[in-house]
């Protein structure tokens, strides 16, 4: 299952400059997702992190991974933000950064369901660039109804 940016925007409430997923290339409902983020020098955070040696902040790499977890969660339970639901990032464990993510990189985002129970999901996540591990983490998301 492939998702372009228009479909991704249906499954994520995020918008510029915080939408960090450009395309989904693989998705198996209830199991796994593979997506990517094209990292451009035009990203607003590069002005300050760091001007002479631009690096994507690690917290935004984790956020990008959490966003693909949200897409997988929404697809799995067949709900949308338009239905009044949101996936919150509620935890991360065993986060490790292995290489910097820089302008021009294509960040490949992968998440696999570890478990889901009563709206709480745990995912095993990896972010890679050119097959090289940039970040790995276990991410916990909670599905919530919003008013």
Short mmCIF file of N, CA, C and O in Angstrom, two decimals:
data_model
loop_
_atom_site.label_atom_id
_atom_site.label_comp_id
_atom_site.label_asym_id
_atom_site.label_seq_id
_atom_site.Cartn_x
_atom_site.Cartn_y
_atom_site.Cartn_z
N UNK A 1 0.84 -1.17 0.00
CA UNK A 1 0.00 0.00 0.00
C UNK A 1 0.89 1.24 0.00
O UNK A 1 1.73 1.41 0.87
N UNK A 2 0.73 2.09 -0.99
CA UNK A 2 1.50 3.32 -1.11
C UNK A 2 0.58 4.50 -0.81
O UNK A 2 -0.58 4.51 -1.22
N UNK A 3 1.11 5.49 -0.09
CA UNK A 3 0.34 6.70 0.23
C UNK A 3 1.15 7.92 -0.22
O UNK A 3 2.32 8.05 0.15
N UNK A 4 0.51 8.80 -0.99
CA UNK A 4 1.17 10.05 -1.35
C UNK A 4 0.86 11.10 -0.29
O UNK A 4 0.14 10.84 0.68
N UNK A 5 1.40 12.30 -0.46
CA UNK A 5 1.27 13.34 0.55
C UNK A 5 -0.20 13.72 0.79
O UNK A 5 -0.58 14.04 1.92
N UNK A 6 -1.04 13.66 -0.23
CA UNK A 6 -2.44 14.01 -0.04
C UNK A 6 -3.14 13.02 0.89
O UNK A 6 -3.92 13.43 1.75
N UNK A 7 -2.87 11.74 0.72
CA UNK A 7 -3.47 10.74 1.62
C UNK A 7 -2.85 10.81 3.01
O UNK A 7 -3.56 10.66 4.01
N UNK A 8 -1.55 11.05 3.09
CA UNK A 8 -0.89 11.19 4.39
C UNK A 8 -1.55 12.30 5.19
O UNK A 8 -1.81 12.17 6.39
N UNK A 9 -1.89 13.42 4.53
CA UNK A 9 -2.53 14.55 5.21
C UNK A 9 -3.92 14.19 5.75
O UNK A 9 -4.41 14.84 6.66
N UNK A 10 -4.55 13.16 5.20
CA UNK A 10 -5.83 12.69 5.75
C UNK A 10 -5.62 11.92 7.06
O UNK A 10 -6.51 11.88 7.90
N UNK A 11 -4.44 11.30 7.21
CA UNK A 11 -4.17 10.44 8.36
C UNK A 11 -3.35 11.11 9.45
O UNK A 11 -3.22 10.56 10.55
N UNK A 12 -2.75 12.27 9.15
CA UNK A 12 -1.99 13.01 10.15
C UNK A 12 -2.56 14.41 10.27
O UNK A 12 -2.77 15.07 9.25
N UNK A 13 -2.77 14.90 11.48
CA UNK A 13 -3.26 16.26 11.65
C UNK A 13 -2.16 17.31 11.48
O UNK A 13 -2.44 18.50 11.41
N UNK A 14 -0.91 16.91 11.39
CA UNK A 14 0.22 17.82 11.30
C UNK A 14 0.23 18.57 9.97
O UNK A 14 -0.18 18.03 8.95
N UNK A 15 0.73 19.80 10.01
CA UNK A 15 0.91 20.61 8.81
C UNK A 15 2.26 21.31 8.89
O UNK A 15 2.92 21.28 9.93
N UNK A 16 2.65 21.95 7.80
CA UNK A 16 3.93 22.65 7.75
C UNK A 16 4.05 23.60 8.94
O UNK A 16 3.08 24.28 9.27
N UNK A 17 5.19 23.64 9.59
CA UNK A 17 6.44 22.95 9.27
C UNK A 17 6.61 21.63 10.03
O UNK A 17 7.71 21.12 10.12
N UNK A 18 5.51 21.08 10.56
CA UNK A 18 5.65 19.91 11.41
C UNK A 18 5.21 18.60 10.79
O UNK A 18 5.26 17.57 11.45
N UNK A 19 4.80 18.60 9.56
CA UNK A 19 4.50 17.33 8.87
C UNK A 19 5.82 16.77 8.36
O UNK A 19 6.47 17.38 7.51
N UNK A 20 6.25 15.64 8.90
CA UNK A 20 7.59 15.11 8.65
C UNK A 20 7.59 13.79 7.88
O UNK A 20 8.56 13.04 7.94
N UNK A 21 6.52 13.50 7.16
CA UNK A 21 6.44 12.29 6.34
C UNK A 21 6.04 12.71 4.93
O UNK A 21 5.02 13.38 4.75
N UNK A 22 6.84 12.34 3.93
CA UNK A 22 6.57 12.73 2.55
C UNK A 22 5.84 11.65 1.74
O UNK A 22 5.05 11.97 0.86
N UNK A 23 6.12 10.39 2.02
CA UNK A 23 5.50 9.31 1.26
C UNK A 23 5.58 8.02 2.07
O UNK A 23 6.56 7.78 2.77
N UNK A 24 4.54 7.22 1.97
CA UNK A 24 4.54 5.87 2.54
C UNK A 24 4.73 4.91 1.38
O UNK A 24 4.01 4.97 0.39
N UNK A 25 5.72 4.04 1.49
CA UNK A 25 6.04 3.10 0.41
C UNK A 25 5.54 1.69 0.67
O UNK A 25 5.34 0.92 -0.27
N UNK A 26 5.37 1.35 1.95
CA UNK A 26 4.85 0.03 2.32
C UNK A 26 4.01 0.17 3.58
O UNK A 26 4.38 0.92 4.48
N UNK A 27 2.90 -0.54 3.63
CA UNK A 27 2.09 -0.55 4.84
C UNK A 27 1.33 -1.87 4.89
O UNK A 27 0.61 -2.20 3.96
N UNK A 28 1.53 -2.60 5.97
CA UNK A 28 0.76 -3.80 6.24
C UNK A 28 -0.03 -3.54 7.50
O UNK A 28 0.54 -3.37 8.59
N UNK A 29 -1.35 -3.41 7.34
CA UNK A 29 -2.23 -3.04 8.45
C UNK A 29 -2.01 -3.97 9.63
O UNK A 29 -1.96 -5.19 9.49
N UNK A 30 -1.83 -3.35 10.80
CA UNK A 30 -1.64 -4.11 12.03
C UNK A 30 -0.24 -4.66 12.23
O UNK A 30 0.03 -5.28 13.26
N UNK A 31 0.66 -4.39 11.26
CA UNK A 31 2.00 -4.96 11.36
C UNK A 31 3.13 -3.96 11.20
O UNK A 31 3.93 -3.79 12.11
N UNK A 32 3.22 -3.31 10.03
CA UNK A 32 4.40 -2.50 9.77
C UNK A 32 4.15 -1.40 8.74
O UNK A 32 3.15 -1.43 8.00
N UNK A 33 5.09 -0.45 8.71
CA UNK A 33 5.03 0.66 7.77
C UNK A 33 6.46 1.06 7.40
O UNK A 33 7.37 0.96 8.23
N UNK A 34 6.63 1.49 6.15
CA UNK A 34 7.88 2.07 5.68
C UNK A 34 7.51 3.35 4.95
O UNK A 34 6.62 3.35 4.09
N UNK A 35 8.18 4.43 5.32
CA UNK A 35 7.90 5.73 4.71
C UNK A 35 9.21 6.49 4.58
O UNK A 35 10.26 6.01 5.02
N UNK A 36 9.15 7.69 3.99
CA UNK A 36 10.36 8.50 3.96
C UNK A 36 10.08 9.97 4.10
O UNK A 36 8.97 10.44 3.88
N UNK A 37 11.12 10.66 4.53
CA UNK A 37 11.15 12.12 4.65
C UNK A 37 12.35 12.60 3.87
O UNK A 37 13.48 12.18 4.14
N UNK A 38 12.13 13.45 2.88
CA UNK A 38 13.22 14.08 2.15
C UNK A 38 13.67 15.29 2.96
O UNK A 38 12.89 16.20 3.20
N UNK A 39 14.92 15.29 3.38
CA UNK A 39 15.44 16.35 4.23
C UNK A 39 16.07 17.41 3.34
O UNK A 39 17.01 17.14 2.61
N UNK A 40 15.54 18.63 3.43
CA UNK A 40 15.98 19.74 2.58
C UNK A 40 16.63 20.84 3.42
O UNK A 40 16.22 21.07 4.57
N UNK A 41 17.58 21.55 2.86
CA UNK A 41 18.20 22.68 3.54
C UNK A 41 17.16 23.77 3.83
O UNK A 41 17.36 24.62 4.70
N UNK A 42 16.03 23.73 3.16
CA UNK A 42 14.98 24.72 3.37
C UNK A 42 14.16 24.47 4.64
O UNK A 42 13.27 25.27 4.96
N UNK A 43 14.43 23.39 5.36
CA UNK A 43 13.71 23.13 6.61
C UNK A 43 14.00 24.27 7.58
O UNK A 43 15.15 24.70 7.72
N UNK A 44 12.97 24.79 8.26
CA UNK A 44 13.17 25.95 9.13
C UNK A 44 14.15 25.73 10.28
O UNK A 44 14.83 26.66 10.70
N UNK A 45 14.29 24.50 10.77
CA UNK A 45 15.17 24.25 11.91
C UNK A 45 16.64 24.36 11.56
O UNK A 45 17.47 24.56 12.44
N UNK A 46 17.00 24.26 10.27
CA UNK A 46 18.42 24.33 9.91
C UNK A 46 19.01 25.72 10.11
O UNK A 46 20.23 25.87 10.21
N UNK A 47 18.18 26.76 10.20
CA UNK A 47 18.70 28.10 10.45
C UNK A 47 19.42 28.19 11.79
O UNK A 47 20.33 29.00 11.95
N UNK A 48 19.02 27.38 12.75
CA UNK A 48 19.63 27.46 14.06
C UNK A 48 20.27 26.19 14.55
O UNK A 48 20.83 26.14 15.65
N UNK A 49 20.22 25.10 13.77
CA UNK A 49 20.72 23.80 14.26
C UNK A 49 21.53 23.09 13.18
O UNK A 49 21.03 22.15 12.58
N UNK A 50 22.64 23.33 12.94
CA UNK A 50 23.54 24.41 13.30
C UNK A 50 23.86 25.15 12.02
O UNK A 50 24.05 24.50 11.01
N UNK A 51 23.93 26.49 12.01
CA UNK A 51 24.04 27.24 10.76
C UNK A 51 25.23 26.83 9.88
O UNK A 51 25.11 26.80 8.66
N UNK A 52 26.37 26.49 10.48
CA UNK A 52 27.55 26.15 9.69
C UNK A 52 27.78 24.65 9.54
O UNK A 52 28.70 24.23 8.85
N UNK A 53 26.94 23.87 10.19
CA UNK A 53 27.00 22.41 10.10
C UNK A 53 25.59 21.88 10.35
O UNK A 53 25.29 21.36 11.42
N UNK A 54 24.68 22.06 9.36
CA UNK A 54 23.27 21.74 9.59
C UNK A 54 23.02 20.25 9.86
O UNK A 54 23.46 19.39 9.09
N UNK A 55 22.32 19.98 10.95
CA UNK A 55 21.95 18.62 11.35
C UNK A 55 20.48 18.65 11.76
O UNK A 55 20.04 19.53 12.50
N UNK A 56 19.70 17.67 11.31
CA UNK A 56 18.31 17.56 11.74
C UNK A 56 18.28 17.20 13.22
O UNK A 56 18.91 16.22 13.63
N UNK A 57 17.57 17.98 14.03
CA UNK A 57 17.51 17.66 15.47
C UNK A 57 16.99 16.24 15.71
O UNK A 57 16.02 15.80 15.08
N UNK A 58 17.64 15.54 16.63
CA UNK A 58 17.24 14.17 16.94
C UNK A 58 15.80 14.06 17.37
O UNK A 58 15.11 13.10 17.03
N UNK A 59 15.32 15.04 18.11
CA UNK A 59 13.93 15.01 18.56
C UNK A 59 12.98 15.02 17.37
O UNK A 59 11.89 14.43 17.43
N UNK A 60 13.37 15.65 16.26
CA UNK A 60 12.51 15.66 15.07
C UNK A 60 12.60 14.34 14.31
O UNK A 60 11.62 13.94 13.66
N UNK A 61 13.72 13.65 14.40
CA UNK A 61 13.80 12.30 13.83
C UNK A 61 12.83 11.39 14.59
O UNK A 61 12.07 10.62 13.99
N UNK A 62 12.82 11.50 15.92
CA UNK A 62 11.89 10.71 16.73
C UNK A 62 10.46 11.10 16.41
O UNK A 62 9.57 10.25 16.29
N UNK A 63 10.19 12.40 16.23
CA UNK A 63 8.84 12.85 15.86
C UNK A 63 8.42 12.27 14.51
O UNK A 63 7.27 11.84 14.36
N UNK A 64 9.32 12.23 13.54
CA UNK A 64 9.00 11.64 12.24
C UNK A 64 8.64 10.17 12.40
O UNK A 64 7.68 9.68 11.79
N UNK A 65 9.38 9.45 13.24
CA UNK A 65 9.05 8.05 13.51
C UNK A 65 7.69 7.94 14.19
O UNK A 65 6.89 7.06 13.84
N UNK A 66 7.39 8.82 15.13
CA UNK A 66 6.09 8.80 15.80
C UNK A 66 4.96 9.07 14.81
O UNK A 66 3.88 8.47 14.92
N UNK A 67 5.21 9.94 13.83
CA UNK A 67 4.18 10.21 12.84
C UNK A 67 3.87 8.99 11.99
O UNK A 67 2.70 8.71 11.70
N UNK A 68 4.88 8.21 11.60
CA UNK A 68 4.57 7.00 10.84
C UNK A 68 3.86 5.98 11.72
O UNK A 68 2.99 5.25 11.23
N UNK A 69 4.17 5.97 13.02
CA UNK A 69 3.42 5.11 13.94
C UNK A 69 1.95 5.52 13.97
O UNK A 69 1.06 4.67 13.98
N UNK A 70 1.70 6.82 13.97
CA UNK A 70 0.33 7.33 13.96
C UNK A 70 -0.42 6.90 12.71
O UNK A 70 -1.59 6.48 12.78
N UNK A 71 0.23 6.98 11.56
CA UNK A 71 -0.40 6.54 10.31
C UNK A 71 -0.77 5.06 10.40
O UNK A 71 -1.89 4.66 10.09
N UNK A 72 0.19 4.24 10.85
CA UNK A 72 -0.06 2.81 10.97
C UNK A 72 -1.19 2.53 11.96
O UNK A 72 -2.07 1.71 11.69
N UNK A 73 -1.21 3.25 13.08
CA UNK A 73 -2.28 3.08 14.05
C UNK A 73 -3.64 3.43 13.47
O UNK A 73 -4.60 2.67 13.58
N UNK A 74 -3.74 4.59 12.82
CA UNK A 74 -5.01 5.01 12.21
C UNK A 74 -5.47 4.01 11.16
O UNK A 74 -6.65 3.64 11.11
N UNK A 75 -4.56 3.56 10.30
CA UNK A 75 -4.92 2.59 9.26
C UNK A 75 -5.40 1.28 9.89
O UNK A 75 -6.35 0.66 9.41
N UNK A 76 -4.75 0.87 10.97
CA UNK A 76 -5.07 -0.41 11.60
C UNK A 76 -6.47 -0.40 12.21
O UNK A 76 -7.21 -1.38 12.10
N UNK A 77 -6.85 0.72 12.85
CA UNK A 77 -8.16 0.77 13.50
C UNK A 77 -9.22 1.43 12.62
O UNK A 77 -10.36 1.60 13.05
N UNK A 78 -8.83 1.78 11.40
CA UNK A 78 -9.75 2.36 10.41
C UNK A 78 -10.44 3.63 10.93
O UNK A 78 -11.66 3.75 10.87
N UNK A 79 -9.61 4.54 11.44
CA UNK A 79 -10.11 5.83 11.91
C UNK A 79 -9.27 6.93 11.28
O UNK A 79 -8.19 6.67 10.74
N UNK A 80 -9.76 8.17 11.38
CA UNK A 80 -9.07 9.34 10.84
C UNK A 80 -9.11 10.48 11.85
O UNK A 80 -10.03 10.54 12.68
N UNK A 81 -8.17 11.42 11.75
CA UNK A 81 -8.28 12.62 12.58
C UNK A 81 -9.61 13.35 12.35
O UNK A 81 -10.18 13.91 13.29
N UNK A 82 -10.13 13.30 11.13
CA UNK A 82 -11.41 13.94 10.82
C UNK A 82 -12.57 13.33 11.62
O UNK A 82 -13.60 13.97 11.82
N UNK A 83 -12.39 12.10 12.11
CA UNK A 83 -13.40 11.45 12.95
C UNK A 83 -13.29 11.89 14.41
O UNK A 83 -14.04 11.42 15.26
N UNK A 84 -12.30 12.76 14.69
CA UNK A 84 -12.13 13.26 16.05
C UNK A 84 -11.12 12.49 16.88
O UNK A 84 -11.16 12.52 18.11
N UNK A 85 -10.18 11.80 16.22
CA UNK A 85 -9.17 11.02 16.93
C UNK A 85 -7.79 11.59 16.68
O UNK A 85 -7.53 12.22 15.65
N UNK A 86 -6.91 11.34 17.62
CA UNK A 86 -5.52 11.74 17.48
C UNK A 86 -4.65 10.65 18.13
O UNK A 86 -5.11 9.93 19.03
N UNK A 87 -3.43 10.51 17.62
CA UNK A 87 -2.44 9.64 18.25
C UNK A 87 -1.41 10.53 18.90
O UNK A 87 -0.76 11.33 18.22
N UNK A 88 -1.27 10.41 20.22
CA UNK A 88 -0.28 11.17 20.95
C UNK A 88 0.97 10.32 21.14
O UNK A 88 0.88 9.12 21.43
N UNK A 89 2.13 10.95 21.01
CA UNK A 89 3.38 10.33 21.41
C UNK A 89 3.42 10.40 22.93
O UNK A 89 3.42 11.49 23.50
N UNK A 90 3.40 9.25 23.59
CA UNK A 90 3.36 9.24 25.06
C UNK A 90 4.62 8.66 25.69
O UNK A 90 4.79 8.73 26.90
N UNK A 91 5.50 8.10 24.86
CA UNK A 91 6.73 7.58 25.43
C UNK A 91 7.69 7.10 24.37
O UNK A 91 7.31 6.81 23.24
N UNK A 92 8.95 7.07 24.77
CA UNK A 92 9.98 6.49 23.91
C UNK A 92 11.01 5.82 24.80
O UNK A 92 11.36 6.35 25.86
N UNK A 93 11.42 4.66 24.41
CA UNK A 93 12.40 3.88 25.17
C UNK A 93 13.54 3.49 24.26
O UNK A 93 13.37 3.35 23.04
N UNK A 94 14.70 3.30 24.86
CA UNK A 94 15.87 2.79 24.15
C UNK A 94 16.20 3.59 22.89
O UNK A 94 16.55 3.03 21.86
N UNK A 95 16.06 4.91 22.97
CA UNK A 95 16.37 5.78 21.82
C UNK A 95 17.88 5.88 21.67
O UNK A 95 18.59 6.19 22.64
N UNK A 96 18.36 5.62 20.47
CA UNK A 96 19.78 5.72 20.18
C UNK A 96 19.96 6.39 18.83
O UNK A 96 19.28 6.04 17.86
N UNK A 97 20.90 7.34 18.77
CA UNK A 97 21.24 8.01 17.52
C UNK A 97 22.60 7.51 17.07
O UNK A 97 23.55 7.50 17.85
N UNK A 98 22.68 7.09 15.82
CA UNK A 98 23.90 6.47 15.31
C UNK A 98 24.65 7.30 14.28
O UNK A 98 25.83 7.09 14.07
N UNK A 99 23.95 8.21 13.61
CA UNK A 99 24.58 9.09 12.62
C UNK A 99 23.73 10.33 12.48
O UNK A 99 22.52 10.28 12.68
N UNK A 100 24.34 11.45 12.11
CA UNK A 100 23.54 12.67 11.91
C UNK A 100 22.74 12.59 10.61
O UNK A 100 23.11 11.90 9.66
N UNK A 101 21.61 13.30 10.60
CA UNK A 101 20.78 13.42 9.41
C UNK A 101 20.98 14.85 8.90
O UNK A 101 20.81 15.81 9.66
N UNK A 102 21.35 14.95 7.63
CA UNK A 102 21.77 16.23 7.08
C UNK A 102 20.96 16.58 5.82
O UNK A 102 20.31 15.71 5.24
N UNK A 103 21.00 17.86 5.42
CA UNK A 103 20.30 18.25 4.20
C UNK A 103 20.74 17.39 3.02
O UNK A 103 21.92 17.07 2.88
N UNK A 104 19.76 16.99 2.21
CA UNK A 104 20.03 16.12 1.06
C UNK A 104 19.79 14.66 1.35
O UNK A 104 19.71 13.85 0.43
N UNK A 105 19.68 14.30 2.63
CA UNK A 105 19.43 12.91 3.00
C UNK A 105 17.96 12.55 2.76
O UNK A 105 17.08 13.40 2.87
N UNK A 106 17.73 11.29 2.44
CA UNK A 106 16.37 10.75 2.45
C UNK A 106 16.30 9.84 3.66
O UNK A 106 16.98 8.82 3.74
N UNK A 107 15.48 10.24 4.62
CA UNK A 107 15.33 9.52 5.87
C UNK A 107 14.25 8.46 5.68
O UNK A 107 13.09 8.79 5.44
N UNK A 108 14.64 7.19 5.74
CA UNK A 108 13.68 6.09 5.62
C UNK A 108 13.21 5.73 7.03
O UNK A 108 14.02 5.45 7.91
N UNK A 109 11.90 5.77 7.20
CA UNK A 109 11.26 5.59 8.51
C UNK A 109 10.53 4.25 8.53
O UNK A 109 9.66 4.01 7.68
N UNK A 110 10.86 3.39 9.49
CA UNK A 110 10.24 2.08 9.59
C UNK A 110 9.68 1.87 10.99
O UNK A 110 10.33 2.24 11.97
N UNK A 111 8.50 1.29 11.07
CA UNK A 111 7.91 0.96 12.37
C UNK A 111 7.22 -0.38 12.26
O UNK A 111 6.55 -0.67 11.27
N UNK A 112 7.39 -1.20 13.29
CA UNK A 112 6.73 -2.50 13.41
C UNK A 112 5.97 -2.53 14.73
O UNK A 112 6.51 -2.15 15.77
N UNK A 113 4.74 -3.01 14.67
CA UNK A 113 3.93 -3.12 15.88
C UNK A 113 4.54 -4.17 16.80
O UNK A 113 4.79 -5.30 16.38
N UNK A 114 4.79 -3.78 18.04
CA UNK A 114 5.18 -4.74 19.07
C UNK A 114 3.91 -5.26 19.74
O UNK A 114 3.71 -6.45 19.89
N UNK A 115 3.02 -4.30 20.11
CA UNK A 115 1.73 -4.69 20.67
C UNK A 115 0.79 -3.48 20.68
O UNK A 115 1.23 -2.34 20.69
N UNK A 116 -0.49 -3.79 20.71
CA UNK A 116 -1.52 -2.77 20.83
C UNK A 116 -2.61 -3.29 21.74
O UNK A 116 -3.06 -4.43 21.58
N UNK A 117 -2.99 -2.47 22.71
CA UNK A 117 -4.00 -2.90 23.66
C UNK A 117 -4.74 -1.69 24.20
O UNK A 117 -4.10 -0.75 24.70
N UNK A 118 -6.06 -1.67 24.05
CA UNK A 118 -6.92 -0.60 24.56
C UNK A 118 -6.43 0.79 24.17
O UNK A 118 -6.36 1.71 24.99
N UNK A 119 -6.05 0.93 22.91
CA UNK A 119 -5.66 2.24 22.40
C UNK A 119 -4.24 2.66 22.68
O UNK A 119 -3.83 3.76 22.33
N UNK A 120 -3.45 1.80 23.32
CA UNK A 120 -2.03 2.08 23.57
C UNK A 120 -1.22 1.15 22.67
O UNK A 120 -1.40 -0.06 22.69
N UNK A 121 -0.33 1.75 21.88
CA UNK A 121 0.45 0.99 20.91
C UNK A 121 1.94 1.15 21.19
O UNK A 121 2.39 2.25 21.50
N UNK A 122 2.67 0.08 21.04
CA UNK A 122 4.13 0.13 21.15
C UNK A 122 4.72 -0.36 19.85
O UNK A 122 4.30 -1.39 19.31
N UNK A 123 5.70 0.39 19.35
CA UNK A 123 6.31 0.12 18.04
C UNK A 123 7.82 0.03 18.16
O UNK A 123 8.44 0.78 18.93
N UNK A 124 8.43 -0.85 17.39
CA UNK A 124 9.88 -0.90 17.21
C UNK A 124 10.18 -0.08 15.96
O UNK A 124 9.65 -0.39 14.88
N UNK A 125 11.01 0.95 16.11
CA UNK A 125 11.23 1.90 15.01
C UNK A 125 12.70 2.03 14.65
O UNK A 125 13.58 1.91 15.50
N UNK A 126 12.91 2.31 13.36
CA UNK A 126 14.26 2.56 12.85
C UNK A 126 14.19 3.66 11.80
O UNK A 126 13.26 3.68 10.99
N UNK A 127 15.16 4.54 11.82
CA UNK A 127 15.32 5.55 10.78
C UNK A 127 16.70 5.33 10.16
O UNK A 127 17.70 5.25 10.89
N UNK A 128 16.74 5.23 8.84
CA UNK A 128 18.01 4.98 8.16
C UNK A 128 18.21 5.99 7.04
O UNK A 128 17.26 6.58 6.53
N UNK A 129 19.48 6.17 6.67
CA UNK A 129 19.87 6.98 5.51
C UNK A 129 20.83 6.13 4.69
O UNK A 129 21.84 5.66 5.21
N UNK A 130 20.48 5.90 3.43
CA UNK A 130 21.30 5.06 2.54
C UNK A 130 21.63 3.71 3.18
O UNK A 130 22.76 3.23 3.08
N UNK A 131 20.67 3.13 3.88
CA UNK A 131 20.85 1.83 4.51
C UNK A 131 21.61 1.86 5.82
O UNK A 131 21.78 0.83 6.47
N UNK A 132 22.07 3.03 6.23
CA UNK A 132 22.84 3.17 7.47
C UNK A 132 21.92 3.65 8.58
O UNK A 132 21.19 4.63 8.42
N UNK A 133 21.96 2.99 9.73
CA UNK A 133 21.10 3.33 10.85
C UNK A 133 21.41 4.73 11.38
O UNK A 133 22.55 5.04 11.70
N UNK A 134 20.38 5.58 11.43
CA UNK A 134 20.51 6.92 11.99
C UNK A 134 19.93 6.98 13.40
O UNK A 134 20.46 7.64 14.28
N UNK A 135 18.81 6.26 13.62
CA UNK A 135 18.15 6.28 14.92
C UNK A 135 17.33 5.01 15.07
O UNK A 135 16.75 4.52 14.10
N UNK A 136 17.28 4.51 16.29
CA UNK A 136 16.37 3.42 16.62
C UNK A 136 15.70 3.75 17.94
O UNK A 136 16.28 4.43 18.79
N UNK A 137 14.46 3.29 18.09
CA UNK A 137 13.71 3.60 19.31
C UNK A 137 12.49 2.70 19.40
O UNK A 137 12.01 2.17 18.39
N UNK A 138 12.01 2.53 20.60
CA UNK A 138 10.68 1.97 20.83
C UNK A 138 9.79 3.15 21.15
O UNK A 138 10.12 3.96 22.03
N UNK A 139 8.69 3.29 20.42
CA UNK A 139 7.81 4.43 20.56
C UNK A 139 6.44 3.96 21.01
O UNK A 139 5.90 2.97 20.50
N UNK A 140 5.88 4.67 21.98
CA UNK A 140 4.56 4.36 22.52
C UNK A 140 3.63 5.50 22.17
O UNK A 140 3.94 6.67 22.39
N UNK A 141 2.49 5.14 21.55
CA UNK A 141 1.47 6.12 21.16
C UNK A 141 0.14 5.73 21.79
O UNK A 141 -0.13 4.55 21.98
N UNK A 142 -0.66 6.74 22.07
CA UNK A 142 -1.99 6.51 22.63
C UNK A 142 -3.03 7.14 21.72
O UNK A 142 -2.92 8.31 21.35
N UNK A 143 -4.03 6.34 21.37
CA UNK A 143 -5.17 6.83 20.58
C UNK A 143 -6.16 7.46 21.52
O UNK A 143 -6.54 6.87 22.54
N UNK A 144 -6.57 8.71 21.19
CA UNK A 144 -7.52 9.41 22.03
C UNK A 144 -8.57 10.11 21.18
O UNK A 144 -8.29 10.61 20.11
N UNK A 145 -9.77 10.16 21.70
CA UNK A 145 -10.86 10.93 21.10
C UNK A 145 -10.71 12.36 21.59
O UNK A 145 -10.52 12.59 22.78
N UNK A 146 -10.76 13.30 20.66
CA UNK A 146 -10.66 14.72 21.05
C UNK A 146 -11.97 15.41 20.78
O UNK A 146 -12.72 15.02 19.88
N UNK A 147 -12.25 16.43 21.55
CA UNK A 147 -13.53 17.14 21.39
C UNK A 147 -13.55 18.03 20.18
O UNK A 147 -12.61 18.51 19.70
#
